[in-house]
Short mmCIF file of C-alpha atoms in Angstrom, two decimals:
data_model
loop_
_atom_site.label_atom_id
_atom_site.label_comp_id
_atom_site.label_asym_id
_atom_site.label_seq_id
_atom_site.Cartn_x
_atom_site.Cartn_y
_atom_site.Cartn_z
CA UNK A 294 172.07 166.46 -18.24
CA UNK A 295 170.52 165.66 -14.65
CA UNK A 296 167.07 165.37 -16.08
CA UNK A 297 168.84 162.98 -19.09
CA UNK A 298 168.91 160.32 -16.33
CA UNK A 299 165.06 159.92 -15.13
CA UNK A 300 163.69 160.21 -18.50
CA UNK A 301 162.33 156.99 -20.23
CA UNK A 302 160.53 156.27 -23.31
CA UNK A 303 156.83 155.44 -23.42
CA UNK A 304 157.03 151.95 -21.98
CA UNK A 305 161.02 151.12 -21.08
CA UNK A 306 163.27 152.47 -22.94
CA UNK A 307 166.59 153.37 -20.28
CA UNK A 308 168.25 155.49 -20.48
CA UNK A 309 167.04 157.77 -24.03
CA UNK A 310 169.93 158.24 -26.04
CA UNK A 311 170.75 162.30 -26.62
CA UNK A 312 171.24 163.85 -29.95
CA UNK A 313 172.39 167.24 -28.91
CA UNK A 314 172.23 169.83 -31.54
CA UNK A 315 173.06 172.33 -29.52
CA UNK A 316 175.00 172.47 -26.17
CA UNK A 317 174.90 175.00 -23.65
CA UNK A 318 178.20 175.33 -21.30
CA UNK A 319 176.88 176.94 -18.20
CA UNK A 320 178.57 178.19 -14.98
CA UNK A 321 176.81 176.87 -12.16
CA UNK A 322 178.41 177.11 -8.42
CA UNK A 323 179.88 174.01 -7.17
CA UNK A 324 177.64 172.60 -4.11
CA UNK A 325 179.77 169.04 -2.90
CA UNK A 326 177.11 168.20 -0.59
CA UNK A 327 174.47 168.27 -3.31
CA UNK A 328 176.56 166.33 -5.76
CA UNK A 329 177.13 163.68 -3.28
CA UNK A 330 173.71 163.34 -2.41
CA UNK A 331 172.50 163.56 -6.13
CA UNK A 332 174.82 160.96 -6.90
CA UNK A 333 173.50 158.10 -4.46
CA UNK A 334 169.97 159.06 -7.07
CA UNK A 335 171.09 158.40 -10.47
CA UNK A 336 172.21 155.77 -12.98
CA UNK A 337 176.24 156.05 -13.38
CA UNK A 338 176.03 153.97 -16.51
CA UNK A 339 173.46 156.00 -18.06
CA UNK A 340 175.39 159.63 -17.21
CA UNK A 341 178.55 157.59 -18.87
CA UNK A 342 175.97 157.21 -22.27
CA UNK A 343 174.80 160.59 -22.17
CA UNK A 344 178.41 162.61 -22.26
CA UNK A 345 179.35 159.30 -25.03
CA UNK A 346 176.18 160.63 -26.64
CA UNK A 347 177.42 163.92 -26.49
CA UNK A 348 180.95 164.02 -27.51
CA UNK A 349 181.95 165.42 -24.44
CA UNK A 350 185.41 165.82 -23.43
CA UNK A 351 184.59 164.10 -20.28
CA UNK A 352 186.49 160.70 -19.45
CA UNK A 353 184.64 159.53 -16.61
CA UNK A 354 185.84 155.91 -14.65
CA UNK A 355 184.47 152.85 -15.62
CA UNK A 356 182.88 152.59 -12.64
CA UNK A 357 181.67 154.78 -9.60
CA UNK A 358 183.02 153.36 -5.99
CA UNK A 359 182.17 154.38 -2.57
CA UNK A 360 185.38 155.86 -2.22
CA UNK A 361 185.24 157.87 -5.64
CA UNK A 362 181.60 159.53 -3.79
CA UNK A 363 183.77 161.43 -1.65
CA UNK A 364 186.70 162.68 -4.00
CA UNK A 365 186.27 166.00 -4.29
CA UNK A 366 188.12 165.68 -8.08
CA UNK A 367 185.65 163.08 -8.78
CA UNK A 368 182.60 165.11 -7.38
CA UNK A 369 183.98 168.28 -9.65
CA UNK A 370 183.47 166.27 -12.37
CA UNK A 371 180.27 165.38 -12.14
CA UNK A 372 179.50 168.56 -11.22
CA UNK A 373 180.56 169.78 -14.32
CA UNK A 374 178.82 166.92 -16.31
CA UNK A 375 175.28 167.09 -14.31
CA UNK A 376 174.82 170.78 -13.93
CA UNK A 377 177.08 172.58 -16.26
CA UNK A 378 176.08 171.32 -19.92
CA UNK A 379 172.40 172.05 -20.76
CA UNK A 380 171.15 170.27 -24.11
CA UNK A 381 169.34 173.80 -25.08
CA UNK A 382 168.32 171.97 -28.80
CA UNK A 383 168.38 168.33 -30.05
CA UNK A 384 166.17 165.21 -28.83
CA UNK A 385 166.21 162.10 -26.77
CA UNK A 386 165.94 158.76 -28.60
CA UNK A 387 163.93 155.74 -27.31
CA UNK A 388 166.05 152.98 -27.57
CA UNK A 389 163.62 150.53 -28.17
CA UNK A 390 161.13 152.21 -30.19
CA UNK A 391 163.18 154.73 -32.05
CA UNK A 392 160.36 157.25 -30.96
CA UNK A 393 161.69 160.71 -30.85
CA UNK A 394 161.23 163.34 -28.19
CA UNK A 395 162.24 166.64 -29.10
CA UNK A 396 164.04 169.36 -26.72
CA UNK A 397 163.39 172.94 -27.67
CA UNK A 398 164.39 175.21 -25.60
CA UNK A 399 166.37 173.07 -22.93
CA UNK A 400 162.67 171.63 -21.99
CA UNK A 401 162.24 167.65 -23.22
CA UNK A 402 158.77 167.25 -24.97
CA UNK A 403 157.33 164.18 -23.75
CA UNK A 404 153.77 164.67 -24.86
CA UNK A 405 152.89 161.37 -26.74
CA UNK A 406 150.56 161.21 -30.12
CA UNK A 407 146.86 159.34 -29.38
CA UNK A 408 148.40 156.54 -31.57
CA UNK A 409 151.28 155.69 -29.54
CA UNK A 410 149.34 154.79 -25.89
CA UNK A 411 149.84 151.36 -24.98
CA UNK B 94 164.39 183.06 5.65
CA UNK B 95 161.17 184.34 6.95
CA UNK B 96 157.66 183.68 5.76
CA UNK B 97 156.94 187.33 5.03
CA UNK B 98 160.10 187.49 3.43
CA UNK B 99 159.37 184.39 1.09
CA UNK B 100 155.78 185.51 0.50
CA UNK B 101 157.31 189.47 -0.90
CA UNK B 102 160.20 187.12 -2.68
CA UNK B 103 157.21 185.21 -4.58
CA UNK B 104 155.62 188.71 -5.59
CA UNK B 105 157.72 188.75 -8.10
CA UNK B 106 156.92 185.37 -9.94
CA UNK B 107 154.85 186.77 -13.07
CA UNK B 108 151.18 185.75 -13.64
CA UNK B 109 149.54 183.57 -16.21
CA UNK B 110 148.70 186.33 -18.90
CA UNK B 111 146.14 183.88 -20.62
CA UNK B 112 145.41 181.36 -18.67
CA UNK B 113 144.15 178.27 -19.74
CA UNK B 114 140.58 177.27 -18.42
CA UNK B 115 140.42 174.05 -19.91
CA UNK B 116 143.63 173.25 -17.68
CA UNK B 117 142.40 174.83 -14.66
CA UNK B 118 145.49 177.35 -15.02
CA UNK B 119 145.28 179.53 -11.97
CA UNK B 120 148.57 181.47 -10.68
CA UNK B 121 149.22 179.62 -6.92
CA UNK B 122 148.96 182.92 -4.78
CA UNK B 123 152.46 183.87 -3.20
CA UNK B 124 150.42 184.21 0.48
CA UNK B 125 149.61 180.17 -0.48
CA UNK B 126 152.72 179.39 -1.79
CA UNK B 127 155.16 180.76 1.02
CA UNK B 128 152.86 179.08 3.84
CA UNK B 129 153.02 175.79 2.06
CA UNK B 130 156.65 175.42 1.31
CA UNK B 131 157.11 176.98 4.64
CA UNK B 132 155.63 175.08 6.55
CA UNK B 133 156.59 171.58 4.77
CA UNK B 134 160.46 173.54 5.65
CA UNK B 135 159.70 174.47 9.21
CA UNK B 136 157.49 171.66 10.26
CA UNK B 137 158.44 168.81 8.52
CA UNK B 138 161.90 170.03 7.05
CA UNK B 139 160.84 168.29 3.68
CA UNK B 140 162.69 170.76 1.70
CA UNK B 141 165.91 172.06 2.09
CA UNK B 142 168.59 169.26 1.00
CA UNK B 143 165.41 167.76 -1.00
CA UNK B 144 164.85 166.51 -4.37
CA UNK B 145 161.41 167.61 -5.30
CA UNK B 146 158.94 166.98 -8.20
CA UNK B 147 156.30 169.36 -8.89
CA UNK B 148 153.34 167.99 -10.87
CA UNK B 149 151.51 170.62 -12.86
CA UNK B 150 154.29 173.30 -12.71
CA UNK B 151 152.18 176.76 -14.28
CA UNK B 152 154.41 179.88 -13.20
CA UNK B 153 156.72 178.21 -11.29
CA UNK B 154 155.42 179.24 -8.16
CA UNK B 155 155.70 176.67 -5.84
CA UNK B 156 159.11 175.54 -7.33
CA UNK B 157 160.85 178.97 -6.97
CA UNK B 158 159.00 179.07 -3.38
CA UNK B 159 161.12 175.76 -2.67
CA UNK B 160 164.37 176.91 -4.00
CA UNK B 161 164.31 180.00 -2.33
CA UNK B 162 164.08 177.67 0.98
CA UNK B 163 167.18 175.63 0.09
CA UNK B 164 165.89 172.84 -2.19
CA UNK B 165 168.13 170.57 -3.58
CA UNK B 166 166.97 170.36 -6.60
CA UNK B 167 163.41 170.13 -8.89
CA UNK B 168 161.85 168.72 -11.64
CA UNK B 169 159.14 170.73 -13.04
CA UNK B 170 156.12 168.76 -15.47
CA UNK B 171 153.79 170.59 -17.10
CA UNK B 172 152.25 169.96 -20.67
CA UNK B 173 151.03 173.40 -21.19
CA UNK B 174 154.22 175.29 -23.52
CA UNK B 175 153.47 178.57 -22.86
CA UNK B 176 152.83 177.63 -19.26
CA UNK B 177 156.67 176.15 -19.43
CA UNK B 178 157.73 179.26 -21.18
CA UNK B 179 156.41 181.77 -18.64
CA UNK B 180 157.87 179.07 -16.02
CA UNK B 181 160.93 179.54 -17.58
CA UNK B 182 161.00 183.00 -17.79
CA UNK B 183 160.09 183.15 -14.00
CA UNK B 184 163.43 180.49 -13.73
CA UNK B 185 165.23 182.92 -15.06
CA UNK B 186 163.88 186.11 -13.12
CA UNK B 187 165.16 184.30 -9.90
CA UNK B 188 168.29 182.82 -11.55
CA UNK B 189 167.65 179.33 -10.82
CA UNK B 190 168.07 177.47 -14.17
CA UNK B 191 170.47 175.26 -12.34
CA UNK B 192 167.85 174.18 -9.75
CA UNK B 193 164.43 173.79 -11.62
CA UNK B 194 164.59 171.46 -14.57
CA UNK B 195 161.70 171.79 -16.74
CA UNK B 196 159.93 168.56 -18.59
CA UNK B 197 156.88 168.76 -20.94
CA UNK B 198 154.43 166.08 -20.51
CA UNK B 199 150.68 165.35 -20.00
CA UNK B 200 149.96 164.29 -16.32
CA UNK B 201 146.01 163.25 -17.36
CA UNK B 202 148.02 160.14 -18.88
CA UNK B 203 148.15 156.92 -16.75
CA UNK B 204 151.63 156.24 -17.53
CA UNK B 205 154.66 159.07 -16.50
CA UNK B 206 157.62 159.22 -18.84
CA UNK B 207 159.62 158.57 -15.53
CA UNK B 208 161.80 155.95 -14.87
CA UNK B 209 160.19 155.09 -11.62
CA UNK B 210 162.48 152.33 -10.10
CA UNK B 211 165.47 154.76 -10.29
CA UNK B 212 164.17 158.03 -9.69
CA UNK B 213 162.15 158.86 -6.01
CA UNK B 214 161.67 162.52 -5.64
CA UNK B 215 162.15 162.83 -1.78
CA UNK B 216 159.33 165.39 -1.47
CA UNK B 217 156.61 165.92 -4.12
CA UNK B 218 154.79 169.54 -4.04
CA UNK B 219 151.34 169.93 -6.37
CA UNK B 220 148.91 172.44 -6.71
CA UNK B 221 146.62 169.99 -9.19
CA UNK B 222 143.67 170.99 -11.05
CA UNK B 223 140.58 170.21 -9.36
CA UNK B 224 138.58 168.25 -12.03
CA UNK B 225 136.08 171.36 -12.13
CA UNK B 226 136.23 171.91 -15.45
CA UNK B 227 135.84 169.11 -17.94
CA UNK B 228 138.79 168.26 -20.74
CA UNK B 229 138.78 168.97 -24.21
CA UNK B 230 140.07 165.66 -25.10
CA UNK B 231 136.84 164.43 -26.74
CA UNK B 232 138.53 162.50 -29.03
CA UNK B 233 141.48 160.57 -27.07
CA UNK B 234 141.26 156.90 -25.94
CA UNK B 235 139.36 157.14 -22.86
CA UNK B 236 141.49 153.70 -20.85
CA UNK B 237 144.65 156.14 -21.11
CA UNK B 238 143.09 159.66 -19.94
CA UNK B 239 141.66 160.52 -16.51
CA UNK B 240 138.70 161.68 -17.30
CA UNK B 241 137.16 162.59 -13.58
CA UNK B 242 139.23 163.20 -10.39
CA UNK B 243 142.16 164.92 -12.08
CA UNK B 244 143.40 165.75 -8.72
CA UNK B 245 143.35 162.05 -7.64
CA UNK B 246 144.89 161.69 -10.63
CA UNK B 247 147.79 163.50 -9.70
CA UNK B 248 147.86 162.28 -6.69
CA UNK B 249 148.37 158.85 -7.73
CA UNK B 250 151.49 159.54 -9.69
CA UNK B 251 152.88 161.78 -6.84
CA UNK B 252 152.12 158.83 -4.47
CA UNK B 253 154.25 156.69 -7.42
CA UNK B 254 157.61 158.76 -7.64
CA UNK B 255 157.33 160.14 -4.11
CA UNK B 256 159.76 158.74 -1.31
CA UNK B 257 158.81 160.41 1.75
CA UNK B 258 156.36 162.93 1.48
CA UNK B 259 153.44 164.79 -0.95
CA UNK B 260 152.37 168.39 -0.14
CA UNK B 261 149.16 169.17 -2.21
CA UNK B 262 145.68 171.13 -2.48
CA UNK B 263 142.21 169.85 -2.88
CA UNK B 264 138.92 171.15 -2.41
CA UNK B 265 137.69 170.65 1.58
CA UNK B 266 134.34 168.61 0.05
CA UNK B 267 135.81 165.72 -1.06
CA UNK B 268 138.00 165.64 1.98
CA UNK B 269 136.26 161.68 3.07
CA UNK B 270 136.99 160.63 -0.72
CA UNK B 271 140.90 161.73 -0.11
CA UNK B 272 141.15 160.10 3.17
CA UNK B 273 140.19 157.09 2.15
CA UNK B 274 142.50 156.88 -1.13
CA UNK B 275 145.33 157.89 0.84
CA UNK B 276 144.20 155.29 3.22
CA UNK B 277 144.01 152.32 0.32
CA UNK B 278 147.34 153.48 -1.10
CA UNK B 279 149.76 153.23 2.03
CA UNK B 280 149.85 157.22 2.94
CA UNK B 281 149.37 158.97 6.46
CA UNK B 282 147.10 162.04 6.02
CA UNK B 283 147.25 165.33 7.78
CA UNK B 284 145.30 168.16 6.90
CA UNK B 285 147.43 171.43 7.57
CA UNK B 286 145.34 174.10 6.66
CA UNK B 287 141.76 174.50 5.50
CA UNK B 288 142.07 178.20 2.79
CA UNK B 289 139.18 180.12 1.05
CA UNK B 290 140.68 179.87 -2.62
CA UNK B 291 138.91 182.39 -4.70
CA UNK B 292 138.79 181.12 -8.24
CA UNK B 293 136.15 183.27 -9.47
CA UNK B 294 137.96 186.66 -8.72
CA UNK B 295 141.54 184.55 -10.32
CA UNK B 296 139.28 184.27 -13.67
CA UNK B 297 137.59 187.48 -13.31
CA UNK B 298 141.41 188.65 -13.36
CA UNK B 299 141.77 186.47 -16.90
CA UNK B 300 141.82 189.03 -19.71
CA UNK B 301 140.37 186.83 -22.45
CA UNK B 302 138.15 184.96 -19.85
CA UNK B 303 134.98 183.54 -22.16
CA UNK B 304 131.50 183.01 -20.15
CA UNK B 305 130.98 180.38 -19.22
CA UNK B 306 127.69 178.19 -19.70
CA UNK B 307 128.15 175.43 -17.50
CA UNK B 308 125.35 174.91 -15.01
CA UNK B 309 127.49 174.82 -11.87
CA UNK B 310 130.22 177.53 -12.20
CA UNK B 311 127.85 180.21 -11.80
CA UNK B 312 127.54 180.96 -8.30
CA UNK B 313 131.04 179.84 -7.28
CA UNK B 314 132.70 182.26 -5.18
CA UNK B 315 135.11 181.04 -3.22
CA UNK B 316 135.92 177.31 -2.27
CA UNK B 317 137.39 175.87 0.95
CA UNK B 318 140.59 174.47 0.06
CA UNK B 319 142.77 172.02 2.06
CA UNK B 320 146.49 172.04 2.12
CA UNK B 321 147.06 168.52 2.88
CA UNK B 322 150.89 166.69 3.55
CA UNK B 323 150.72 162.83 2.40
CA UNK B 324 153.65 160.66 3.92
CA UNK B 325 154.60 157.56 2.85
CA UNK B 326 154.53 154.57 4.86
CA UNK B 327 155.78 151.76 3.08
CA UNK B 328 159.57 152.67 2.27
CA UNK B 329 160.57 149.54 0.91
CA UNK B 330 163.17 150.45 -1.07
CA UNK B 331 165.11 153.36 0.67
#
């Protein structure tokens, strides 16, 4: 899910939309100090896409204050959402171009075909 | 941790098992490895509590290397598959799938399927090819390939998502060329450590290795490598 949120498409395209196929739940140990700092790095609005994107039984707030950056409850979740579900099959979706980019494997293919350089 | 401890640690990250010659795959040594990640740690502390990047991932090495030291976290490109799937396997070997994400993409292209104005990698760490051995990409539109300097190359996107610091390796000749690049594009220059990098015993090592016919790969022995830390000057935006 962390990688989900510096991934683009081949010109724009923010943030790829996911279509999961298959979802990994994973145990990972809970670090605050990381979350906190990972969470001054990525896009809140995409994250809130990517669990929409997945179905997740996730309600995250609207929006991400200051305040919420400390909340341990808060930093749990996201937690949870960053580290603990791993998109093992399914692709990411340019938004703008409707180009494709398959994950196999839990790795994004980003490779793009000779005809699609800009 | 100590360096000999990180080094015997890194003995365990498995080998290429068919490397790639056309993509200048070579396994990063663990002796190189633990005295580069080491010494961005001790010296510089550039990794522990990092994000990281590593451009041109292979085995994993210098990745694992940086997790073992207490890196946040790291994104791993590579466009080679089986080079991602032995990278993964090494992930695995160390049990760090939650700190090494893996992304598959071709770093000879201009462009980097990386949002650049939101993500800055605090500390970038590279072994890149050297741009000894020419592509097989005969056929691909030559304005979006880097067809020469593959290691500049890399550089130049490292110098793009990097926010503090670049830790990479390029061959000792062309030293003058990489001062002055890093000189046009904003970066302080150190040389840490000048290392004999034997890439003719590495290929000798390759199973399947084919002979070679070009003119100057014959007599190459060992190169003088320098392990060189870029920092950014111009931090505009943090």
């Amino acid at each position: 899910m962390l990688t989900s949120n510096i991934l683009k498409g081949v010109t724009k395209g923010f943030p790829l939309k996911i279509k999961a196929v298959k979802v990994e739940n994973v145990s990972v140990d809970y670090n605050r100090d990381f979350v906190a700092r990972i969470l001054q790095r990525i896009e809140y609005g995409a994250l809130q896409s990517a669990v929409k994107d997945l179905g997740l039984n996730e309600s995250l707030p609207e929006t991400m204050s200051d305040a919420m950056q400390q909340d341990d409850e808060f930093l749990k979740l996201m937690h949870k959402v960053l580290l603990e579900y791993e998109i093992e099959e399914g692709e990411l979706i340019c938004p703008e171009t409707g180009r494709k980019f398959p994950i196999s494997k839990g790795i994004p293919n980003m490779l793009l075909q000779e005809t699609e350089v800009s | 941790m100590k360096l000999k401890e990180l080094e015997s640690h890194l003995s365990n990250v498995e080998n290429f098992s068919n490397a790639k010659e056309y993509l200048e795959q070579y396994m990063t040594t663990p002796h190189l490895a633990a005295r580069m990640i080491y010494t961005a740690q001790t010296q510089y502390e550039d990794i522990e509590n990092n994000l990281l990047i590593d451009l041109g991932i292979g085995t994993g090495m210098l990745s694992i290397a940086s997790c073992l030291l207490n890196a946040d976290h790291v994104f791993g490109f590579d466009c080679d598959p089986d080079a991602l799937k032995l990278c993964q396997s090494n992930i695995e070997e160390f049990e760090l799938e939650s700190n090494i994400d893996l992304i598959q993409a071709d770093l000879r292209r201009i462009r980097l399927p990386i949002d650049l104005q939101r993500i800055k990698a605090d500390t970038i760490i590279m072994n890149p090819p050297f741009g000894t051995k020419p592509f097989s990409i005969a056929n691909e539109d030559q304005d979006e390939f880097c067809l020469g300097g593959i290691d500049m190359h890399f550089l130049q996107h490292a110098r793009q998502i990097a926010q503090h610091s670049i830790y990479s390796l390029h061959k000792t000749s062309t030293r003058d060329h990489i001062y002055k690049k890093a000189k046009d594009w904003n970066m302080k220059m150190d040389v840490l450590a000048v290392l004999q990098f034997d890439i003719a015993k590495l290929e000798k090592k390759r199973p399947n290795r084919k002979t070679t016919t070009t003119a100057n790969s014959a007599p190459l022995k060992a190169i003088e490598v320098d392990l060189i830390r870029f920092e950014i000057k111009d931090n505009m935006d943090s």
